[in-house]
mmCIF file of C-alpha atoms and ligand atoms in Angstrom:
data_model
loop_
_atom_site.group_PDB
_atom_site.id
_atom_site.type_symbol
_atom_site.label_atom_id
_atom_site.label_comp_id
_atom_site.label_asym_id
_atom_site.label_seq_id
_atom_site.Cartn_x
_atom_site.Cartn_y
_atom_site.Cartn_z
ATOM 1 C CA MET A 804 56.691 160.945 90.817
ATOM 2 C CA ALA A 805 55.178 160.657 87.695
ATOM 3 C CA ASP A 806 54.498 156.621 85.390
ATOM 4 C CA LYS A 807 54.075 159.039 82.163
ATOM 5 C CA VAL A 808 57.541 158.322 80.206
ATOM 6 C CA GLU A 809 58.380 161.786 78.011
ATOM 7 C CA LYS A 810 61.451 162.893 75.753
ATOM 8 C CA ASP A 811 63.853 165.441 77.612
ATOM 9 C CA GLU A 812 63.537 168.206 76.524
ATOM 10 C CA PHE A 813 67.444 169.038 76.212
ATOM 11 C CA SER A 814 69.059 165.867 75.917
ATOM 12 C CA GLY A 815 66.900 164.563 73.294
ATOM 13 C CA THR A 816 66.676 161.368 75.572
ATOM 14 C CA ASP A 817 63.621 158.963 77.079
ATOM 15 C CA THR A 818 63.013 160.289 80.259
ATOM 16 C CA THR A 819 62.426 157.030 83.430
ATOM 17 C CA GLY A 820 59.065 158.340 83.821
ATOM 18 C CA HIS A 821 60.562 159.249 87.713
ATOM 19 C CA GLU A 822 60.287 162.459 88.835
ATOM 20 C CA TRP A 823 61.397 163.900 92.385
ATOM 21 C CA ASP A 824 61.194 166.579 92.949
ATOM 22 C CA GLY A 825 60.880 168.673 89.015
ATOM 23 C CA ILE A 826 64.511 166.616 88.222
ATOM 24 C CA LYS A 827 63.724 163.999 86.123
ATOM 25 C CA GLU A 828 65.580 160.182 86.218
ATOM 26 C CA LEU A 829 67.070 159.996 81.881
ATOM 27 C CA ASP A 830 67.389 156.666 80.448
ATOM 28 C CA THR A 831 70.007 157.013 78.714
ATOM 29 C CA PRO A 832 70.518 153.796 77.161
ATOM 30 C CA MET A 833 74.250 151.709 77.621
ATOM 31 C CA PRO A 834 77.309 153.020 75.094
ATOM 32 C CA ARG A 835 76.933 149.963 71.874
ATOM 33 C CA TRP A 836 80.621 149.343 72.901
ATOM 34 C CA TRP A 837 79.528 147.935 76.208
ATOM 35 C CA LEU A 838 76.867 146.059 75.048
ATOM 36 C CA TRP A 839 78.740 144.077 72.178
ATOM 37 C CA THR A 840 81.956 143.576 74.918
ATOM 38 C CA MET A 841 78.897 142.182 77.207
ATOM 39 C CA TYR A 842 77.304 139.565 74.825
ATOM 40 C CA GLY A 843 81.617 138.598 73.622
ATOM 41 C CA THR A 844 82.014 137.598 77.029
ATOM 42 C CA ILE A 845 78.561 135.671 77.011
ATOM 43 C CA ILE A 846 79.761 134.659 73.443
ATOM 44 C CA TRP A 847 83.155 133.787 75.000
ATOM 45 C CA ALA A 848 81.908 131.712 78.433
ATOM 46 C CA ILE A 849 79.838 129.335 76.309
ATOM 47 C CA GLY A 850 82.879 128.150 73.911
ATOM 48 C CA TYR A 851 84.712 128.026 76.618
ATOM 49 C CA TRP A 852 82.297 125.649 79.035
ATOM 50 C CA ILE A 853 82.282 123.500 75.653
ATOM 51 C CA VAL A 854 85.704 122.659 75.332
ATOM 52 C CA MET A 855 87.920 123.270 78.733
ATOM 53 C CA PRO A 856 86.773 121.421 81.846
ATOM 54 C CA ALA A 857 84.096 123.689 83.664
ATOM 55 C CA TRP A 858 80.678 122.457 85.428
ATOM 56 C CA PRO A 859 81.140 120.518 88.443
ATOM 57 C CA LEU A 860 79.172 117.450 88.643
ATOM 58 C CA VAL A 861 78.309 114.760 91.341
ATOM 59 C CA SER A 862 81.550 113.118 91.420
ATOM 60 C CA SER A 863 83.477 114.643 88.520
ATOM 61 C CA TYR A 864 83.473 117.644 86.492
ATOM 62 C CA THR A 865 82.369 118.213 82.556
ATOM 63 C CA SER A 866 85.685 117.693 80.834
ATOM 64 C CA GLY A 867 85.446 119.780 77.596
ATOM 65 C CA PHE A 868 86.101 118.346 74.505
ATOM 66 C CA LEU A 869 90.048 119.939 74.430
ATOM 67 C CA GLY A 870 89.900 117.801 77.440
ATOM 68 C CA TYR A 871 92.069 119.989 78.894
ATOM 69 C CA SER A 872 93.724 119.688 82.922
ATOM 70 C CA SER A 873 96.756 121.337 84.153
ATOM 71 C CA ARG A 874 97.851 117.683 85.911
ATOM 72 C CA GLY A 875 98.140 116.337 82.275
ATOM 73 C CA SER A 876 99.656 119.540 81.148
ATOM 74 C CA LEU A 877 102.658 118.884 83.817
ATOM 75 C CA GLU A 878 101.681 115.340 83.414
ATOM 76 C CA GLN A 879 103.350 116.275 79.680
ATOM 77 C CA GLU A 880 105.953 118.804 80.524
ATOM 78 C CA LEU A 881 108.069 116.284 83.029
ATOM 79 C CA ALA A 882 107.576 113.447 80.435
ATOM 80 C CA ASP A 883 108.700 115.954 77.504
ATOM 81 C CA ALA A 884 111.989 116.895 79.719
ATOM 82 C CA THR A 885 112.995 113.588 80.707
ATOM 83 C CA ALA A 886 112.711 112.466 77.340
ATOM 84 C CA ALA A 887 114.945 115.667 77.157
ATOM 85 C CA HIS A 888 117.579 113.594 78.802
ATOM 86 C CA ALA A 889 116.523 110.613 77.885
ATOM 87 C CA ASP A 890 121.067 110.523 76.939
ATOM 88 C CA ASP A 891 122.035 111.266 79.461
ATOM 89 C CA ARG A 892 119.674 109.196 82.074
ATOM 90 C CA ALA A 893 120.592 105.541 79.698
ATOM 91 C CA ALA A 894 125.000 106.682 80.086
ATOM 92 C CA LEU A 895 124.062 107.635 84.290
ATOM 93 C CA VAL A 896 123.102 104.224 84.547
ATOM 94 C CA THR A 897 125.384 102.064 82.195
ATOM 95 C CA MET A 898 128.470 103.648 83.832
ATOM 96 C CA LYS A 899 129.620 102.188 87.396
ATOM 97 C CA VAL A 900 128.910 105.235 89.559
ATOM 98 C CA SER A 901 132.088 106.144 91.017
ATOM 99 C CA ASP A 902 133.449 106.355 86.872
ATOM 100 C CA VAL A 903 129.841 109.204 86.642
ATOM 101 C CA LYS A 904 133.045 112.111 87.835
ATOM 102 C CA ASN A 905 135.055 111.085 84.316
ATOM 103 C CA ASP A 906 132.758 111.920 82.074
ATOM 104 C CA GLU A 907 131.442 115.879 83.202
ATOM 105 C CA LYS A 908 128.780 117.015 81.453
ATOM 106 C CA ILE A 909 127.082 113.403 83.007
ATOM 107 C CA TYR A 910 128.435 114.262 86.362
ATOM 108 C CA GLN A 911 126.293 117.907 86.269
ATOM 109 C CA PHE A 912 123.473 116.386 84.843
ATOM 110 C CA ALA A 913 123.775 113.693 88.037
ATOM 111 C CA LEU A 914 124.796 116.888 90.275
ATOM 112 C CA ARG A 915 121.156 119.280 89.490
ATOM 113 C CA GLY A 916 119.073 116.390 89.146
ATOM 114 C CA GLY A 917 119.985 114.868 92.967
ATOM 115 C CA LYS A 918 120.175 118.524 94.360
ATOM 116 C CA SER A 919 116.507 118.750 93.502
ATOM 117 C CA ALA A 920 115.939 114.764 95.003
ATOM 118 C CA PHE A 921 117.530 115.880 98.148
ATOM 119 C CA ALA A 922 115.182 118.701 99.210
ATOM 120 C CA VAL A 923 112.337 115.996 97.609
ATOM 121 C CA ASN A 924 113.411 113.115 100.205
ATOM 122 C CA CYS A 925 116.230 113.854 102.099
ATOM 123 C CA SER A 926 116.036 117.330 103.614
ATOM 124 C CA GLN A 927 113.407 116.148 105.907
ATOM 125 C CA CYS A 928 115.694 114.086 108.137
ATOM 126 C CA HIS A 929 118.886 115.139 107.384
ATOM 127 C CA GLY A 930 117.877 119.175 106.987
ATOM 128 C CA SER A 931 117.874 121.598 103.652
ATOM 129 C CA GLY A 932 121.952 122.355 103.905
ATOM 130 C CA ALA A 933 122.540 118.306 105.173
ATOM 131 C CA GLN A 934 123.406 119.874 107.954
ATOM 132 C CA GLY A 935 121.664 116.862 109.642
ATOM 133 C CA ALA A 936 120.161 116.474 113.417
ATOM 134 C CA PRO A 937 121.288 114.566 116.838
ATOM 135 C CA GLY A 938 121.452 110.883 115.055
ATOM 136 C CA PHE A 939 120.456 112.124 111.664
ATOM 137 C CA PRO A 940 124.242 112.522 110.365
ATOM 138 C CA ASN A 941 125.213 115.383 108.842
ATOM 139 C CA LEU A 942 126.397 114.802 105.338
ATOM 140 C CA ASN A 943 128.623 118.064 104.662
ATOM 141 C CA ASP A 944 131.452 116.272 106.693
ATOM 142 C CA ASP A 945 133.959 113.989 106.372
ATOM 143 C CA ASP A 946 133.272 111.952 109.242
ATOM 144 C CA TRP A 947 131.495 108.616 107.367
ATOM 145 C CA LEU A 948 129.811 105.831 109.692
ATOM 146 C CA TRP A 949 129.040 103.140 106.605
ATOM 147 C CA GLY A 950 131.903 105.253 104.165
ATOM 148 C CA GLY A 951 132.502 107.663 101.802
ATOM 149 C CA SER A 952 133.430 106.222 98.409
ATOM 150 C CA ILE A 953 131.130 106.970 96.144
ATOM 151 C CA ASP A 954 130.046 103.152 96.189
ATOM 152 C CA LYS A 955 129.326 102.833 99.322
ATOM 153 C CA ILE A 956 127.333 106.272 99.303
ATOM 154 C CA TYR A 957 125.121 104.550 96.906
ATOM 155 C CA GLU A 958 124.870 101.199 98.449
ATOM 156 C CA THR A 959 123.770 102.784 101.973
ATOM 157 C CA VAL A 960 121.069 105.232 100.371
ATOM 158 C CA LYS A 961 119.895 102.229 97.941
ATOM 159 C CA TYR A 962 119.652 99.207 100.916
ATOM 160 C CA GLY A 963 119.255 102.041 104.212
ATOM 161 C CA ILE A 964 120.453 101.831 107.121
ATOM 162 C CA ARG A 965 118.683 99.075 109.922
ATOM 163 C CA SER A 966 115.747 99.361 106.762
ATOM 164 C CA ASP A 967 113.181 96.573 105.983
ATOM 165 C CA ASN A 968 115.232 95.857 103.169
ATOM 166 C CA ASP A 969 117.436 92.663 102.591
ATOM 167 C CA GLU A 970 120.284 94.676 101.469
ATOM 168 C CA THR A 971 120.640 96.791 104.797
ATOM 169 C CA ARG A 972 122.939 98.038 106.043
ATOM 170 C CA ILE A 973 123.685 96.598 110.023
ATOM 171 C CA GLY A 974 124.541 96.920 112.947
ATOM 172 C CA ASN A 975 123.277 98.314 116.427
ATOM 173 C CA MET A 976 125.403 99.847 118.830
ATOM 174 C CA PRO A 977 124.820 97.478 122.088
ATOM 175 C CA ALA A 978 122.986 98.596 125.106
ATOM 176 C CA PHE A 979 125.310 97.759 127.882
ATOM 177 C CA LEU A 980 122.763 98.790 131.018
ATOM 178 C CA THR A 981 119.887 97.303 130.020
ATOM 179 C CA ASP A 982 121.363 93.968 128.484
ATOM 180 C CA GLU A 983 123.835 93.750 131.464
ATOM 181 C CA LEU A 984 127.421 93.973 130.136
ATOM 182 C CA LEU A 985 128.749 96.438 132.189
ATOM 183 C CA THR A 986 127.725 98.190 135.492
ATOM 184 C CA LYS A 987 127.140 101.374 136.113
ATOM 185 C CA ASP A 988 130.172 102.514 137.053
ATOM 186 C CA GLN A 989 131.694 100.568 134.427
ATOM 187 C CA ILE A 990 130.248 102.760 132.055
ATOM 188 C CA ASN A 991 130.219 105.857 133.665
ATOM 189 C CA ASP A 992 134.687 105.305 132.858
ATOM 190 C CA VAL A 993 134.473 104.003 129.973
ATOM 191 C CA ALA A 994 132.195 107.202 128.686
ATOM 192 C CA GLU A 995 135.631 109.712 130.513
ATOM 193 C CA TYR A 996 137.503 107.984 128.658
ATOM 194 C CA VAL A 997 136.065 107.771 125.233
ATOM 195 C CA LEU A 998 135.341 111.714 125.667
ATOM 196 C CA SER A 999 139.438 112.105 126.679
ATOM 197 C CA LEU A 1000 140.034 110.621 122.967
ATOM 198 C CA SER A 1001 138.499 114.175 121.459
ATOM 199 C CA GLY A 1002 140.654 115.814 123.685
ATOM 200 C CA GLY A 1003 138.916 115.950 127.601
ATOM 201 C CA GLU A 1004 139.411 116.782 130.299
ATOM 202 C CA GLY A 1005 138.758 114.002 133.607
ATOM 203 C CA ASP A 1006 139.442 112.262 136.087
ATOM 204 C CA ALA A 1007 142.729 109.577 135.252
ATOM 205 C CA ALA A 1008 141.818 107.055 137.298
ATOM 206 C CA MET A 1009 138.507 106.675 135.807
ATOM 207 C CA ILE A 1010 139.984 107.178 132.904
ATOM 208 C CA THR A 1011 143.215 104.291 133.084
ATOM 209 C CA ARG A 1012 139.787 101.750 134.192
ATOM 210 C CA GLY A 1013 137.905 103.072 131.052
ATOM 211 C CA LYS A 1014 140.200 102.140 128.978
ATOM 212 C CA ALA A 1015 140.484 98.555 129.775
ATOM 213 C CA VAL A 1016 136.655 98.499 129.717
ATOM 214 C CA PHE A 1017 137.071 100.453 126.194
ATOM 215 C CA MET A 1018 139.772 97.311 125.171
ATOM 216 C CA GLU A 1019 137.442 94.755 126.375
ATOM 217 C CA ASN A 1020 133.768 95.860 124.749
ATOM 218 C CA CYS A 1021 134.793 98.304 121.915
ATOM 219 C CA VAL A 1022 137.292 97.418 120.283
ATOM 220 C CA SER A 1023 135.869 95.695 118.378
ATOM 221 C CA CYS A 1024 133.549 97.896 116.206
ATOM 222 C CA HIS A 1025 135.565 101.439 116.848
ATOM 223 C CA GLY A 1026 137.970 99.867 116.818
ATOM 224 C CA ASP A 1027 141.084 99.793 118.801
ATOM 225 C CA ASN A 1028 142.039 103.275 118.204
ATOM 226 C CA ALA A 1029 138.518 103.441 118.313
ATOM 227 C CA LYS A 1030 138.207 105.337 114.884
ATOM 228 C CA GLY A 1031 135.548 103.338 114.170
ATOM 229 C CA LYS A 1032 134.537 100.708 111.559
ATOM 230 C CA ASN A 1033 132.612 101.653 108.775
ATOM 231 C CA GLU A 1034 131.764 98.268 107.904
ATOM 232 C CA PHE A 1035 130.219 98.370 111.694
ATOM 233 C CA GLY A 1036 128.583 101.656 111.012
ATOM 234 C CA ALA A 1037 130.841 102.540 114.369
ATOM 235 C CA PRO A 1038 131.615 105.997 114.211
ATOM 236 C CA ASN A 1039 135.177 107.831 114.865
ATOM 237 C CA LEU A 1040 135.248 108.450 118.633
ATOM 238 C CA THR A 1041 138.675 110.349 118.361
ATOM 239 C CA ASP A 1042 137.195 113.402 116.889
ATOM 240 C CA ALA A 1043 135.370 116.378 117.507
ATOM 241 C CA ILE A 1044 132.098 115.158 115.594
ATOM 242 C CA TRP A 1045 129.487 114.014 117.361
ATOM 243 C CA PHE A 1046 126.497 112.042 116.461
ATOM 244 C CA TYR A 1047 124.048 111.674 119.807
ATOM 245 C CA GLY A 1048 126.072 114.174 121.607
ATOM 246 C CA LYS A 1049 129.217 115.627 123.165
ATOM 247 C CA GLU A 1050 127.865 115.584 126.856
ATOM 248 C CA LYS A 1051 129.206 112.906 129.201
ATOM 249 C CA ASP A 1052 125.232 111.554 130.496
ATOM 250 C CA ILE A 1053 124.609 111.954 126.217
ATOM 251 C CA ILE A 1054 127.315 109.494 126.713
ATOM 252 C CA VAL A 1055 126.487 107.905 128.939
ATOM 253 C CA LYS A 1056 122.665 107.145 127.969
ATOM 254 C CA THR A 1057 124.323 106.028 124.276
ATOM 255 C CA ILE A 1058 126.284 103.019 126.424
ATOM 256 C CA SER A 1059 123.860 101.681 128.129
ATOM 257 C CA ARG A 1060 120.632 101.313 126.383
ATOM 258 C CA GLY A 1061 121.881 101.582 123.015
ATOM 259 C CA ARG A 1062 121.831 103.328 119.755
ATOM 260 C CA GLY A 1063 120.236 102.685 116.403
ATOM 261 C CA ASN A 1064 118.477 104.877 113.886
ATOM 262 C CA VAL A 1065 116.907 103.701 111.237
ATOM 263 C CA MET A 1066 117.539 104.862 107.646
ATOM 264 C CA PRO A 1067 115.277 103.518 104.846
ATOM 265 C CA ALA A 1068 115.928 101.755 101.573
ATOM 266 C CA TRP A 1069 115.649 104.066 98.558
ATOM 267 C CA VAL A 1070 115.755 100.991 95.917
ATOM 268 C CA ASP A 1071 111.971 101.040 95.976
ATOM 269 C CA ARG A 1072 111.041 104.608 96.081
ATOM 270 C CA LEU A 1073 113.518 105.313 93.439
ATOM 271 C CA ASP A 1074 114.541 104.951 89.980
ATOM 272 C CA ASP A 1075 118.174 104.226 89.841
ATOM 273 C CA VAL A 1076 118.381 107.519 87.576
ATOM 274 C CA THR A 1077 118.026 109.065 91.117
ATOM 275 C CA ILE A 1078 119.890 107.143 93.725
ATOM 276 C CA ARG A 1079 123.308 107.456 91.512
ATOM 277 C CA GLN A 1080 122.167 110.818 90.942
ATOM 278 C CA LEU A 1081 121.728 111.528 94.850
ATOM 279 C CA ALA A 1082 125.200 109.124 96.121
ATOM 280 C CA LEU A 1083 126.911 111.263 93.852
ATOM 281 C CA TYR A 1084 125.134 115.275 94.947
ATOM 282 C CA VAL A 1085 126.023 113.684 98.574
ATOM 283 C CA HIS A 1086 129.314 113.084 98.158
ATOM 284 C CA SER A 1087 130.353 115.896 95.980
ATOM 285 C CA LEU A 1088 129.139 118.001 99.374
ATOM 286 C CA GLY A 1089 132.535 118.438 100.336
ATOM 287 C CA GLY A 1090 132.991 115.025 102.312
ATOM 288 C CA GLY A 1091 133.155 112.343 100.220
ATOM 289 C CA GLU A 1092 136.235 110.063 100.510
HETATM 290 C C1 HEC B 2595 113.168 109.224 108.013
HETATM 291 C C2 HEC B 2595 114.646 110.340 108.372
HETATM 292 C C3 HEC B 2595 115.982 110.182 106.819
HETATM 293 C C4 HEC B 2595 115.141 110.012 105.460
HETATM 294 C C5 HEC B 2595 114.177 110.567 104.494
HETATM 295 C C6 HEC B 2595 116.640 109.921 105.502
HETATM 296 N N1 HEC B 2595 117.542 109.922 105.874
HETATM 297 FE FE1 HEC B 2595 119.206 108.794 105.447
HETATM 298 N N2 HEC B 2595 120.269 108.678 106.812
HETATM 299 C C7 HEC B 2595 119.002 108.713 108.125
HETATM 300 C C8 HEC B 2595 119.505 107.949 109.700
HETATM 301 C C9 HEC B 2595 118.647 107.621 110.195
HETATM 302 C C10 HEC B 2595 121.346 108.041 109.683
HETATM 303 C C11 HEC B 2595 121.801 107.779 109.994
HETATM 304 C C12 HEC B 2595 122.283 106.227 110.372
HETATM 305 C C13 HEC B 2595 122.547 105.637 111.683
HETATM 306 O O1 HEC B 2595 122.814 105.470 112.985
HETATM 307 O O2 HEC B 2595 123.674 104.656 110.933
HETATM 308 C C14 HEC B 2595 121.538 107.843 107.972
HETATM 309 C C15 HEC B 2595 122.581 107.806 107.201
HETATM 310 C C16 HEC B 2595 122.309 108.164 106.025
HETATM 311 C C17 HEC B 2595 124.351 108.219 105.058
HETATM 312 C C18 HEC B 2595 125.022 107.324 105.513
HETATM 313 C C19 HEC B 2595 126.128 108.889 106.781
HETATM 314 C C20 HEC B 2595 127.084 108.202 106.657
HETATM 315 O O3 HEC B 2595 127.864 108.493 107.771
HETATM 316 O O4 HEC B 2595 127.296 107.150 106.182
HETATM 317 C C21 HEC B 2595 123.848 109.108 103.881
HETATM 318 C C22 HEC B 2595 124.735 109.151 102.669
HETATM 319 C C23 HEC B 2595 122.264 109.077 103.668
HETATM 320 N N3 HEC B 2595 121.677 109.031 104.987
HETATM 321 C C24 HEC B 2595 122.043 109.812 102.509
HETATM 322 C C25 HEC B 2595 120.086 110.243 102.315
HETATM 323 C C26 HEC B 2595 119.459 110.402 101.524
HETATM 324 C C27 HEC B 2595 120.221 110.730 100.119
HETATM 325 C C28 HEC B 2595 118.308 110.456 101.689
HETATM 326 C C29 HEC B 2595 116.934 110.834 100.704
HETATM 327 C C30 HEC B 2595 117.162 109.835 99.718
HETATM 328 C C31 HEC B 2595 118.057 110.464 103.343
HETATM 329 N N4 HEC B 2595 119.331 110.270 103.514
HETATM 330 C C32 HEC B 2595 117.098 110.054 103.542
HETATM 331 C C33 HEC B 2595 117.771 109.371 108.214
HETATM 332 C C34 HEC B 2595 116.842 109.554 106.869
HETATM 333 C C1 HEC B 2596 129.027 95.652 118.071
HETATM 334 C C2 HEC B 2596 129.601 96.905 117.760
HETATM 335 C C3 HEC B 2596 129.385 97.830 119.012
HETATM 336 C C4 HEC B 2596 130.212 97.558 120.202
HETATM 337 C C5 HEC B 2596 129.976 96.066 120.412
HETATM 338 C C6 HEC B 2596 130.198 98.859 120.216
HETATM 339 N N1 HEC B 2596 128.994 99.851 119.413
HETATM 340 FE FE1 HEC B 2596 129.334 101.927 120.259
HETATM 341 N N2 HEC B 2596 128.234 102.614 118.276
HETATM 342 C C7 HEC B 2596 127.975 100.930 117.630
HETATM 343 C C8 HEC B 2596 127.112 102.120 116.578
HETATM 344 C C9 HEC B 2596 126.989 100.597 114.983
HETATM 345 C C10 HEC B 2596 127.085 103.266 116.471
HETATM 346 C C11 HEC B 2596 125.869 103.958 115.882
HETATM 347 C C12 HEC B 2596 125.136 103.536 116.030
HETATM 348 C C13 HEC B 2596 124.023 104.836 115.417
HETATM 349 O O1 HEC B 2596 124.504 104.391 114.368
HETATM 350 O O2 HEC B 2596 122.750 104.872 115.521
HETATM 351 C C14 HEC B 2596 127.865 103.374 118.153
HETATM 352 C C15 HEC B 2596 127.942 104.839 118.802
HETATM 353 C C16 HEC B 2596 128.465 105.128 120.137
HETATM 354 C C17 HEC B 2596 128.693 106.278 120.195
HETATM 355 C C18 HEC B 2596 127.870 107.018 119.784
HETATM 356 C C19 HEC B 2596 129.207 108.016 119.171
HETATM 357 C C20 HEC B 2596 127.834 109.472 118.509
HETATM 358 O O3 HEC B 2596 129.157 110.374 117.982
HETATM 359 O O4 HEC B 2596 127.796 110.777 119.604
HETATM 360 C C21 HEC B 2596 129.430 106.051 121.402
HETATM 361 C C22 HEC B 2596 130.021 107.095 122.294
HETATM 362 C C23 HEC B 2596 129.845 105.010 121.325
HETATM 363 N N3 HEC B 2596 129.057 103.896 120.867
HETATM 364 C C24 HEC B 2596 130.630 104.560 121.942
HETATM 365 C C25 HEC B 2596 131.066 103.000 123.207
HETATM 366 C C26 HEC B 2596 131.271 102.130 123.957
HETATM 367 C C27 HEC B 2596 132.379 102.670 125.281
HETATM 368 C C28 HEC B 2596 131.291 100.877 123.711
HETATM 369 C C29 HEC B 2596 131.109 100.194 124.773
HETATM 370 C C30 HEC B 2596 131.355 99.883 125.594
HETATM 371 C C31 HEC B 2596 130.760 100.818 122.796
HETATM 372 N N4 HEC B 2596 130.796 101.955 121.920
HETATM 373 C C32 HEC B 2596 130.805 99.085 121.781
HETATM 374 C C33 HEC B 2596 128.394 99.953 117.427
HETATM 375 C C34 HEC B 2596 129.535 99.306 118.474
#
């Protein structure tokens, strides 16, 4: 190795002075275009630090002269979108909810908004397709605990069911065994009777006894014909749609211990436009009355 810098006789380029076994290393300068590109990126970076948010500080960051933030730009976009629909929103809140269907443009606007609000706020309990789960009603069918008209659905969504809102819908399935209103045998009989209402084959003697228990204890809420009463949120017991399940042990458990699930009130969390959109969307899912 020699540290003497000399010119390479073939290319005319300086050598670095390093030499191995007679092979000398050329000190070829970096291409001009490359260098200028690199200087350019340095200048660009400095400019960027000045105008855009860049460096972390102890509890915040340098925000830059433009004051840009992706959250801010999203908020602006959302505000623009809301403003673009200001007319539709204004019309939606001034109309009676049940009249919105007569105005195709506002109705379509409501359904679109309702669909996305449902995905965000409701699907965790009712399922993404509103198909429900045991204890969480299916909103696609025409079986309604609290009524399936647009006005009724609007009220349900607004104030909730057994929620902490003063206007909430209330009504419980009593706990007939826990509260010693019926004996185990009576409950067994009445469960047999309930199952027979939706076509179940059962023990005739139990059904006869169960019917008597039903007439005395259950019709006030479920109705003489057991088709349910919306004012108490009492389900129809004669159809094939079960809220908690169709197995006899589940029915016995419901009658023995009672039921009463909570649906939150949305009036404190969502604006009226959104609640109306949701009511119209849920109503449109198929089973609206
Ligand atoms: C925390 C879970 C939960 C969330 C979130 C929820 N629900 Fe419910 N919802 C319920 C339960 C539980 C019931 C049944 C209450 C009962 O037993 O009567 C119900 C009942 C309903 C009913 C009445 C159905 C009928 O048959 O009368 C409607 C309508 C409804 N929900 C719509 C919505 C909408 C719209 C949203 C979103 C804004 C929503 N729910 C969010 C739990 C929830
Ligand atoms: C005070 C009103 C009330 C009375 C009385 C009552 N129920 Fe209920 N029942 C309800 C309500 C409300 C529900 C729905 C509970 C809920 O929303 O979680 C229900 C639910 C049920 C269910 C569940 C249905 C399903 O689809 O899963 C059965 C079964 C049932 N009741 C049977 C009876 C029987 C049998 C009696 C009489 C021994 C009776 N109920 C008396 C209000 C009542």
